[in-house]
Coordinates of C-alpha atoms in Angstrom, one line a residue:
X1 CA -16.9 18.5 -3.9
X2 CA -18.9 21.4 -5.2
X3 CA -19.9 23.0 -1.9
X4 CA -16.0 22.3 -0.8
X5 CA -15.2 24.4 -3.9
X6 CA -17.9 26.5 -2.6
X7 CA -16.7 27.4 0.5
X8 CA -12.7 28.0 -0.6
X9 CA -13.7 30.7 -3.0
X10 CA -15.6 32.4 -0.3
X11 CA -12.5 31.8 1.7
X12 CA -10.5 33.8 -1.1
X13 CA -12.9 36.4 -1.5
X14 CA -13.2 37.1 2.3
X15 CA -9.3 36.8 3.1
X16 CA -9.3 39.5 -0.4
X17 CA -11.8 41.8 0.9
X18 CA -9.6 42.1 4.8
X19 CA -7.0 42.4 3.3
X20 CA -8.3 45.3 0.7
X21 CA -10.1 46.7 3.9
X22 CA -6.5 46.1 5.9
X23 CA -4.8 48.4 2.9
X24 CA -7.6 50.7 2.7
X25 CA -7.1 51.5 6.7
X26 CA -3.1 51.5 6.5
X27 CA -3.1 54.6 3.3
X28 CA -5.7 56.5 5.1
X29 CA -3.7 56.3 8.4
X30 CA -0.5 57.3 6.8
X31 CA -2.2 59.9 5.0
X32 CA -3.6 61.2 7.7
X33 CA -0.2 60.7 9.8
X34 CA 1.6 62.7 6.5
X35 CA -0.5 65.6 7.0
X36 CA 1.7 67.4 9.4
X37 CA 4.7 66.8 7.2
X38 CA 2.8 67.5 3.5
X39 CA 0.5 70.4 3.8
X40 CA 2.6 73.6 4.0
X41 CA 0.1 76.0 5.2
X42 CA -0.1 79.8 4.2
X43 CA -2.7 81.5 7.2
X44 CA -4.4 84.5 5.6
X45 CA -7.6 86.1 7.1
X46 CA -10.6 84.8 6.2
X47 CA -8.8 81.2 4.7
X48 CA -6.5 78.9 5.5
X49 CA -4.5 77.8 2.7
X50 CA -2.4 75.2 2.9
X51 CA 0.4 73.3 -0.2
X52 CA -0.6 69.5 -0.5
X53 CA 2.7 68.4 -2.6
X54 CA 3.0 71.7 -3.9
X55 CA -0.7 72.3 -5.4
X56 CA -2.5 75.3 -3.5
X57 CA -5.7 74.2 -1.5
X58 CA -8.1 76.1 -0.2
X59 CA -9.8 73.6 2.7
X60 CA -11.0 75.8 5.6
X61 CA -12.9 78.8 6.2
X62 CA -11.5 80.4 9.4
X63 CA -12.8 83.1 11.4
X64 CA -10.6 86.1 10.5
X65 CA -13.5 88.9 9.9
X66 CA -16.9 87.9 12.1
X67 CA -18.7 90.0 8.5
X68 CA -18.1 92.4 6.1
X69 CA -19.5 95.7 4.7
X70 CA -19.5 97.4 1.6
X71 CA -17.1 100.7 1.7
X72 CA -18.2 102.0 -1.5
X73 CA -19.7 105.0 -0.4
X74 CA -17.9 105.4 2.9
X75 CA -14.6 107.1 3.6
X76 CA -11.8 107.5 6.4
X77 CA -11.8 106.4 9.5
X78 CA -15.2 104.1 8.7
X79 CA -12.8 101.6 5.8
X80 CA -12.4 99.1 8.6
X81 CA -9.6 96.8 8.3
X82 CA -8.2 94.7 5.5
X83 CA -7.3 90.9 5.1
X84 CA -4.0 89.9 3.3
X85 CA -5.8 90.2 -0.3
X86 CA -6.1 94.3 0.4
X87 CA -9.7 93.7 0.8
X88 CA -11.8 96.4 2.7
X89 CA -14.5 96.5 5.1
X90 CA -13.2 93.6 6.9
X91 CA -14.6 93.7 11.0
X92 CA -12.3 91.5 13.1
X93 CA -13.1 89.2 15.2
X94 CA -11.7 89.7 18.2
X95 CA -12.2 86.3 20.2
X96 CA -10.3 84.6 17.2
X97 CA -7.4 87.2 17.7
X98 CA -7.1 86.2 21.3
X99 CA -7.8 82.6 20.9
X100 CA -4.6 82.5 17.9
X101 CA -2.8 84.5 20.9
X102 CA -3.2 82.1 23.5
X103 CA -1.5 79.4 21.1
X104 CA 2.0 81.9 21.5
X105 CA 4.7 80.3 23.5
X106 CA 5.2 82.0 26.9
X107 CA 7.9 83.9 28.2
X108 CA 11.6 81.9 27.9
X109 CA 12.3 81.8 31.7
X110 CA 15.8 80.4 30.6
X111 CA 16.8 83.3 28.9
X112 CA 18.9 85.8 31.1
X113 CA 17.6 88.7 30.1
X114 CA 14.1 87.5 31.6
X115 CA 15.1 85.9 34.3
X116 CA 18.2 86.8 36.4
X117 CA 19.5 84.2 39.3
X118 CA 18.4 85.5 43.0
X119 CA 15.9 87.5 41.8
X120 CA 18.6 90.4 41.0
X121 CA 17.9 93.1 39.0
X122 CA 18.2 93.1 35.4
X123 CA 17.6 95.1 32.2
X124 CA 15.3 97.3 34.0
X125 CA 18.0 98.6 36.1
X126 CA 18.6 98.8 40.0
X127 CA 16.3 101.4 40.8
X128 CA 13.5 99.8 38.4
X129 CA 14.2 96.7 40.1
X130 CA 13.2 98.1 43.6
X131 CA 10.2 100.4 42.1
X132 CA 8.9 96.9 40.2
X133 CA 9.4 95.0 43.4
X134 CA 7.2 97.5 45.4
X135 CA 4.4 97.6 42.9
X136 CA 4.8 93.7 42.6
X137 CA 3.8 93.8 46.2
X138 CA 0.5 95.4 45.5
X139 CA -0.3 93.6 42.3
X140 CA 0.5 90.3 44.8
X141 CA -2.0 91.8 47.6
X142 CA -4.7 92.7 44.5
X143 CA -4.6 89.1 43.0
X144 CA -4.6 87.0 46.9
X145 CA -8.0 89.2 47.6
X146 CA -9.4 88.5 44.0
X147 CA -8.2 84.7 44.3
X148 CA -6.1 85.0 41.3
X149 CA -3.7 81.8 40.7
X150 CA 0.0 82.8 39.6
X151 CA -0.2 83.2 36.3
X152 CA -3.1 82.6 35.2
X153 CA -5.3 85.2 33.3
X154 CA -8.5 86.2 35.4
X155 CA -12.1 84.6 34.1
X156 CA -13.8 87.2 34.9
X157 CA -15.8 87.0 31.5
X158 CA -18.9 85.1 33.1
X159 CA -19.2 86.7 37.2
X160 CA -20.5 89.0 38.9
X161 CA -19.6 91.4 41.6
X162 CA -20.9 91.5 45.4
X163 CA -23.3 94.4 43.8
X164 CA -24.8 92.0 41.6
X165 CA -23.2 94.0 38.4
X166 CA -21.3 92.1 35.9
X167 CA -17.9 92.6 35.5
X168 CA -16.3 95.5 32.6
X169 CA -14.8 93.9 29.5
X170 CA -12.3 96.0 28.6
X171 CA -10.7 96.3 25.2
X172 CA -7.1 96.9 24.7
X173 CA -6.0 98.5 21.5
X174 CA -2.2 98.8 20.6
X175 CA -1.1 101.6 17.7
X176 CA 2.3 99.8 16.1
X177 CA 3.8 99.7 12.4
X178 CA 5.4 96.9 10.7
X179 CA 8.9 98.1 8.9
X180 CA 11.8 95.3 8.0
X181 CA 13.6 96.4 10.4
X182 CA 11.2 96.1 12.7
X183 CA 8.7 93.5 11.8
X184 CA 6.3 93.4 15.1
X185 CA 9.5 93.2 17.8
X186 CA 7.7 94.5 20.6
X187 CA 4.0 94.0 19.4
X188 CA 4.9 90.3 19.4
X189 CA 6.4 90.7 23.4
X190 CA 3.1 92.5 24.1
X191 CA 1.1 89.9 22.9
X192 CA 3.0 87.2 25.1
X193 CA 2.5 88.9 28.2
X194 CA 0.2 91.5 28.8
X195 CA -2.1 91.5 26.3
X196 CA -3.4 88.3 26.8
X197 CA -4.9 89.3 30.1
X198 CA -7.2 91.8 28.3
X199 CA -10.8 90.9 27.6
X200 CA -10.5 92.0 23.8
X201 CA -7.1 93.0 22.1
X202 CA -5.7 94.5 18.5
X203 CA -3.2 96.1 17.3
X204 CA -4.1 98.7 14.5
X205 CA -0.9 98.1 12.2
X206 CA -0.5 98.5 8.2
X207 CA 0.2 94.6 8.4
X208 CA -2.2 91.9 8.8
X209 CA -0.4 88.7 11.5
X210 CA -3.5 87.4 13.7
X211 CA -1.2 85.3 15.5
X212 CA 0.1 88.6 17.2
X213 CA -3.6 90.6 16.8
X214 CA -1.9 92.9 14.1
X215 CA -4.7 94.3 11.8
X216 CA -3.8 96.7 8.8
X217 CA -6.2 99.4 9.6
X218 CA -5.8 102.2 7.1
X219 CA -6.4 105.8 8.0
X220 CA -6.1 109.2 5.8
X221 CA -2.8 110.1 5.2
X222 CA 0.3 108.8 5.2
X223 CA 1.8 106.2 7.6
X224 CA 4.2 108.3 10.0
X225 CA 4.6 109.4 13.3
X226 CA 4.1 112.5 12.0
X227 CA 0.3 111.3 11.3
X228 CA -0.1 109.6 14.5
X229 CA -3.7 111.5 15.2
X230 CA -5.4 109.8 12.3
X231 CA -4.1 106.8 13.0
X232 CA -5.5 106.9 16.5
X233 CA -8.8 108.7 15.7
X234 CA -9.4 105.9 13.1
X235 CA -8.7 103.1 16.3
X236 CA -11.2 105.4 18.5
X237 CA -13.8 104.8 15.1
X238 CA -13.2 101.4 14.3
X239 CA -14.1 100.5 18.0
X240 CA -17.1 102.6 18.4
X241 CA -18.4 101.4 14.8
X242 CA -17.7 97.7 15.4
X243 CA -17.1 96.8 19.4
X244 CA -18.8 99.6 21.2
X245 CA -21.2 97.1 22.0
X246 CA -19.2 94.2 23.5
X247 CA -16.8 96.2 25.8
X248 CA -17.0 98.5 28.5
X249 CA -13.9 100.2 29.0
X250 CA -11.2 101.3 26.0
X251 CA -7.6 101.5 26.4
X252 CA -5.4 102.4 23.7
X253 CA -1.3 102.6 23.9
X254 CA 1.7 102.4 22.0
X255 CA 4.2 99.2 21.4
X256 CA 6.3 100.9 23.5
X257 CA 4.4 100.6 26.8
X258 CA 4.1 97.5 29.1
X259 CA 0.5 97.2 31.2
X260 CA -0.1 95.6 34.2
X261 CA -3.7 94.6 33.0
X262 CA -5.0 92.8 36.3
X263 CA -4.5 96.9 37.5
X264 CA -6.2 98.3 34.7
X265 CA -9.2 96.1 35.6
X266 CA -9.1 97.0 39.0
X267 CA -8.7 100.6 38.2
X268 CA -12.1 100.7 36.5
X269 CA -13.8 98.4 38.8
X270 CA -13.1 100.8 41.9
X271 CA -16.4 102.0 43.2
X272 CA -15.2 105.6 42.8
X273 CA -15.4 105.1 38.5
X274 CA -18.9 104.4 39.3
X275 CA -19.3 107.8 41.0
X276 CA -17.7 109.3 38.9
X277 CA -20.0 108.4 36.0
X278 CA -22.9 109.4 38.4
X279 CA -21.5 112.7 37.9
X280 CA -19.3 113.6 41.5
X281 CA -17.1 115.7 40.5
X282 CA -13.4 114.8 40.8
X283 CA -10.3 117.1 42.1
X284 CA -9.2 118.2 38.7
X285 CA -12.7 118.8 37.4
X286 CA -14.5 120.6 40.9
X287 CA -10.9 123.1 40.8
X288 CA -12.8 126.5 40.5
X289 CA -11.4 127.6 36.8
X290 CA -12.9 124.0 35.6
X291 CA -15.8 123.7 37.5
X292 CA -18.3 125.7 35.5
X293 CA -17.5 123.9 32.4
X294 CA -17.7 121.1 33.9
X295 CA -21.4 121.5 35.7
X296 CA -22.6 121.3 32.0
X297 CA -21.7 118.0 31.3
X298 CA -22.8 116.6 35.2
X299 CA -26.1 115.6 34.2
X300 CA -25.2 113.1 31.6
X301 CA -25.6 109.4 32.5
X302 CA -23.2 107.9 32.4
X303 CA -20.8 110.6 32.2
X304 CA -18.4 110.5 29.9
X305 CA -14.6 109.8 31.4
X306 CA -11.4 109.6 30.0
X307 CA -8.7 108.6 32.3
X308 CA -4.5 108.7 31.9
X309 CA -1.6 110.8 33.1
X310 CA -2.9 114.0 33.5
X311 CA -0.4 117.2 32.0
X312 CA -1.1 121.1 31.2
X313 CA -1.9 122.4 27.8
X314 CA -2.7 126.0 27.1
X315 CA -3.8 126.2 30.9
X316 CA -6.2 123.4 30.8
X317 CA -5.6 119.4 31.5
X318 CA -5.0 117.1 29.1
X319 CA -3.9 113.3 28.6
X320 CA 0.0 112.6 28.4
X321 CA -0.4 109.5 25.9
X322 CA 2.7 108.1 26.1
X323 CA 1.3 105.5 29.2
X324 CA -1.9 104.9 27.2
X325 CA -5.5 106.5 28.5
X326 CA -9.2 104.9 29.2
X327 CA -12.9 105.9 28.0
X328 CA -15.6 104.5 29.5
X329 CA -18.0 103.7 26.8
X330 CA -20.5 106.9 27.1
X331 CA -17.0 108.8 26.2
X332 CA -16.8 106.8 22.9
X333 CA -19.9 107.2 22.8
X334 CA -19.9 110.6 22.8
X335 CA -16.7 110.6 20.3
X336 CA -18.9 108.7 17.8
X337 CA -21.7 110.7 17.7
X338 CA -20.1 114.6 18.2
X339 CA -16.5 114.4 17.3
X340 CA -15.8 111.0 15.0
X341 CA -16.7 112.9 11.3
X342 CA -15.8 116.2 11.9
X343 CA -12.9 116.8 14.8
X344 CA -10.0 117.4 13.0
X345 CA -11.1 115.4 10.3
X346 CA -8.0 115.9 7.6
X347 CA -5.3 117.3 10.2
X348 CA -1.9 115.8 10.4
X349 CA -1.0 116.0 13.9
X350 CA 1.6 113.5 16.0
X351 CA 0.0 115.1 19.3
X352 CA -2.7 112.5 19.2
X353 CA -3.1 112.6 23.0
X354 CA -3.6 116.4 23.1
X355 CA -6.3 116.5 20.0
X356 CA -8.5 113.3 21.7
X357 CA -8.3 115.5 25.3
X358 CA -9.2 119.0 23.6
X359 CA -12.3 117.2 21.6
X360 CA -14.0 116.4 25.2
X361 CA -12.3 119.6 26.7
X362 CA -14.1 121.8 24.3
X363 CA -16.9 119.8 24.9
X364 CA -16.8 120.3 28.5
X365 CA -15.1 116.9 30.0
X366 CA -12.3 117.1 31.6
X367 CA -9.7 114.4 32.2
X368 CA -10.2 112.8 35.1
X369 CA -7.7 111.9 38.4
X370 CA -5.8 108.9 38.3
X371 CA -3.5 109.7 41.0
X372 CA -4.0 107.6 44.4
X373 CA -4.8 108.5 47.8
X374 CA -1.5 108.6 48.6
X375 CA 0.0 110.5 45.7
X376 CA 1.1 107.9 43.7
X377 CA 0.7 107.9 40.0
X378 CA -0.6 105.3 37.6
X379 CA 0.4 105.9 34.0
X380 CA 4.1 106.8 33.7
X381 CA 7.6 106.2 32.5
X382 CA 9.7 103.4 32.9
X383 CA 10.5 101.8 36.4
X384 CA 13.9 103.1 36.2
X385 CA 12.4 106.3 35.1
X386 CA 11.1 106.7 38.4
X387 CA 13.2 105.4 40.5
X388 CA 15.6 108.8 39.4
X389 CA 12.5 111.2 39.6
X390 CA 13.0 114.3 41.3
X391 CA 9.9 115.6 41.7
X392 CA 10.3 118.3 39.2
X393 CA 11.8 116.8 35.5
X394 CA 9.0 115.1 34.1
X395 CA 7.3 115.1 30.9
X396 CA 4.0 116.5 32.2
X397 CA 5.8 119.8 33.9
X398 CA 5.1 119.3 37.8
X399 CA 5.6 123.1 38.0
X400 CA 2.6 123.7 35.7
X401 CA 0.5 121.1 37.1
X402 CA 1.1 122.6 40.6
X403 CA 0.1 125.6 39.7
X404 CA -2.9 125.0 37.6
X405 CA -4.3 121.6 39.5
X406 CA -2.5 121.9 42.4
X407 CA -0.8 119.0 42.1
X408 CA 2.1 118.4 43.9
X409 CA 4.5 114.7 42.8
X410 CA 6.2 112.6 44.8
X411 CA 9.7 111.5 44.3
X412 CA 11.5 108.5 43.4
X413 CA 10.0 105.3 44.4
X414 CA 7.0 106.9 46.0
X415 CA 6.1 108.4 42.5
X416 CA 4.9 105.1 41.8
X417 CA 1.3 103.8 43.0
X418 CA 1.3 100.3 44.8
X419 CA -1.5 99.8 42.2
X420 CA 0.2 100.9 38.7
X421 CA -1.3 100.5 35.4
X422 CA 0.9 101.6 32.9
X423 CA 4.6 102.0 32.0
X424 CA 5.9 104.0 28.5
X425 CA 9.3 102.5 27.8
X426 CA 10.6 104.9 25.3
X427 CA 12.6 106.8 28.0
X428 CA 14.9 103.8 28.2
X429 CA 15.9 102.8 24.7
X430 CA 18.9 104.3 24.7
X431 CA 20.1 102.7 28.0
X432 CA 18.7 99.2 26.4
X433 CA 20.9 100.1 23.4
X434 CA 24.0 100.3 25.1
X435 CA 23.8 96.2 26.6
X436 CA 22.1 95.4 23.4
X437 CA 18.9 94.4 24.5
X438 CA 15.0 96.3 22.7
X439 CA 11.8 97.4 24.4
X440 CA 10.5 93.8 23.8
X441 CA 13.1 92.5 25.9
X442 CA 12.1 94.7 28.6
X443 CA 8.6 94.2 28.3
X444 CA 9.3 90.4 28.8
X445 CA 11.5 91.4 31.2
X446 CA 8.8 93.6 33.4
X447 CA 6.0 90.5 33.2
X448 CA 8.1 88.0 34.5
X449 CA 9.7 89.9 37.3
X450 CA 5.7 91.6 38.1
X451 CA 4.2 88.0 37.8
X452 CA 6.8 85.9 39.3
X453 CA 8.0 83.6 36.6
X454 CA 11.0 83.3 36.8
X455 CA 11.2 80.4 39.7

C-alpha cells in the first residue's frame, strides 16, 4: 500500500510540474507574441527606446554613431553631428544609415504619377519623356555590359576590375533642411530610389531621421539658403575628418536633384579619370589662358579633380552646383589640409558652388570636362529642361563658355549624354505646381521610368 501511495504522489508531482512547465511555456510565448503589439518604440541615435505598457525602457544599444569625440576645444565645421539628445561629436555610421534605408518601401508602381499605362509620358513631360527614354537606352546598354539585374543595386563593394584595381566607393552626400512644411518630402524620395545605389549616403540636415540618412550637422551661422557655403564647407569637413578613408570618390547635391548613380559610378570608373589623376591635362585645363596655372599642380599624384557642370565666373571655370559635383579624394584631400580652416572661414555666401571651385582655382586646379565625346552633357537641368534647350538659354551662359572654353552646346535632346549623371529639378517646380504634384514625385517618377519599374 505504501509504495502504491508512493508512486501516486510522484504521479501528482510529475503531472504538477508539466503542467507548471506547460504554463511557464504558454506566458513566455504570448509574451513574446505581445511584443509587437506592447512595446511602442521611440528610435533615437545611439538607443532604441521602446514603451512596455507605458514605462520607458531602454533595451538596445544600436549603432547610430560608430564613436564619439570630445568638442570641447574644437569649433565649426569639425562639431560633427548630433544625436536626438543635442549631443555633439557624434561620427555616423554610415553602413547603419544605409542598412535602416534598405528597410524603406520601394517605389508605389500603382500610383499614377509613377507609373503611367503604355509607358506614356508623365509628370516629367513629353519632351522629358523622350530625353529620359534616350538616356534609359544607355543606362540599359551600361547595366547588360556590367551584368547588372533590373533593379537591383550593383555589389560592387567586394570585386575587382580586369586591371586588377578594386572598384571606387563613392559617397553620396545630400544638403536638405527639415521645416513643417516640408519635413524631408523629397529627401525621403531620394532615399527610395537613388540613394540606395550609392556605396555610402547622408544627408547633412538640422534634423536627425536615420531611416532617411538625415543627420543634424550644425555649421556657423544661421540655417538659410542664404548660408548655403557653410553648410556645404562643413559636409566637405565632416567627410574628410571622418570618411576620407573609406571612400574614393565624393558627391554632394541638393534634395532637389535626382542621380542616376550606376552613371556616376561609371563616370569615375572610365579609364580617362585615371589619366586624368596621372596628370594629362584635359580640354578646359591645356586651353592656353589655363594652362600655366595648371602645369603647377601636374605633378601631384593623384591630382586633385573636381568634376560637375562646368560655367564662367570672372573669366575662369567654375562648378554650376545645382546638378551636384565630384572630388576624387586627393581633392578632399587637398581641401582638408590647405582650404578646410581658413577659406572663407566666417563668410555667408549662398554661392557654395562658386566658393568650393575658386578655393582649387586659386590654388591652381581647374574643373575638369564632363562633357562626352559627342557633346553631350552630364550634370544638368531637368529632362524637360532639355528637351526645350536652345542652345543658348542656359544657366551656365553658352555664349561665355564659347568664348572662354570654346565650348559650343548642343540642342534639345542631343544636350543630353546617353551616359547622364545628374538632373537639378528646381527648374520644374512651378510646372509640378500647376497638376499638383512636388520634386519627390518627380524623382519617383524619373527612377521608375530610368529603371523600368513600372511593368
Amino acid at each position: 500500500m505504501r509504495l502504491k501511495v508512493k508512486l501516486k504522489s510522484k504521479k501528482r508531482q510529475a503531472s504538477k510540474l508539466s503542467a507548471t512547465h506547460c504554463i511557464s511555456y504558454l506566458i513566455v510565448m504570448v509574451c513574446q507574441y505581445n511584443m509587437f503589439s506592447i512595446w511602442k518604440q521611440h528610435d533615437g541615435p545611439g538607443f532604441v527606446h521602446r514603451e512596455l505598457f507605458g514605462i520607458p525602457q531602454r533595451i538596445k544599444q544600436i549603432n547610430y554613431c560608430s564613436s564619439r569625440f570630445n568638442t570641447a576645444n574644437l569649433s565649426h565645421p569639425h562639431l560633427g553631428a548630433r544625436d536626438k539628445s543635442g549631443r555633439l561629436g557624434c561620427v555616423v555610421n554610415l553602413d547603419f544609415l544605409m542598412e535602416r534605408m534598405e528597410e524603406l518601401p520601394a517605389i508605389d508602381s500603382s500610383n499614377t504619377s509613377i507609373c503611367t499605362p503604355n509607358d506614356a509620358s508623365g509628370i516629367e513631360g513629353e519632351g522629358g519623356n523622350l530625353v529620359l527614354k534616350k538616356i534609359r537606352k544607355g543606362l540599359d546598354q551600361m547595366r547588360q555590359e556590367n551584368n547588372v539585374a533590373e533593379g537591383k543595386v550593383p555589389q560592387l563593394q567586394a570585386t575587382t576590375s580586369a586591371n586588377n584595381k578594386t572598384t571606387p566607393r563613392i559617397l553620396c552626400m545630400v544638403y536638405t533642411v527639415h521645416t513643417e512644411s516640408n519635413p524631408h518630402t523629397s529627401l525621403r524620395a531620394i532615399t527610395r530610389t537613388w540613394a540606395k545605389r550609392c556605396d555610402g549616403f547622408f544627408a547633412a540636415s538640422n534634423f536627425t531621421d536615420p531611416t532617411i540618412g538625415a543627420i543634424d550637422l550644425p555649421h556657423f551661422g544661421e540655417e538659410s539658403y542664404t548660408n548655403m557655403w557653410q553648410k556645404v564647407r562643413t559636409m566637405w569637413s565632416y567627410a574628410y575628418d571622418h570618411y576620407r578613408d573609406k571612400y574614393d570618390y565624393f558627391y554632394i547635391c541638393g534634395d532637389d536633384t535626382y542621380v542616376i548613380a550606376d552613371n556616376l559610378r561609371a563616370f569615375v570608373q572610365d579609364s580617362r579619370i585615371e589619366e586624368l589623376e596621372d596628370g594629362f591635362l584635359d580640354a578646359i585645363s591645356s586651353l592656353p589662358q589655363y594652362r600655366a596655372r595648371a602645369l603647377h599642380t601636374s605633378s601631384l599624384r593623384p591630382r586633385p579633380l573636381i568634376w560637375g557642370d562646368p560655367m564662367i565666373h570672372k573669366r575662369f571655370p567654375v562648378i554650376a552646383g545645382g546638378g551636384g559635383y565630384i572630388l576624387n579624394r586627393a581633392a578632399i584631400d587637398f581641401w582638408g589640409t590647405k582650404g578646410m580652416d581658413t577659406f572663407y572661414a566666417e563668410s555667408i555666401d549662398s554661392r557654395e558652388d562658386i566658393m568650393m571651385s575658386s578655393f582649387f582655382w586659386d590654388n591652381g586646379l581647374s574643373v575638369s570636362e564632363t562633357v562626352d565625346v559627342l557633346g553631350g552633357h552630364r550634370f544638368t537641368e531637368s529632362a524637360e529642361w532639355i528637351h526645350g534647350f536652345d542652345g543658348y538659354s542656359a544657366p551656365t551662359s553658352p555664349k561665355y563658355m564659347k568664348e572662354f572654353l570654346d565650348m559650343v552646346y548642343n540642342k534639345g535632346i542631343e544636350y543630353a549624354s546617353d551616359t547622364h549623371v545628374s538632373f537639378h529639378l528646381k527648374i520644374d517646380i512651378e510646372r509640378l505646381q500647376q497638376t499638383g504634384h512636388t520634386v519627390a514625385d518627380l524623382i519617383q517618377r524619373y527612377h521608375a521610368l530610368l529603371y523600368r519599374l513600372c511593368g
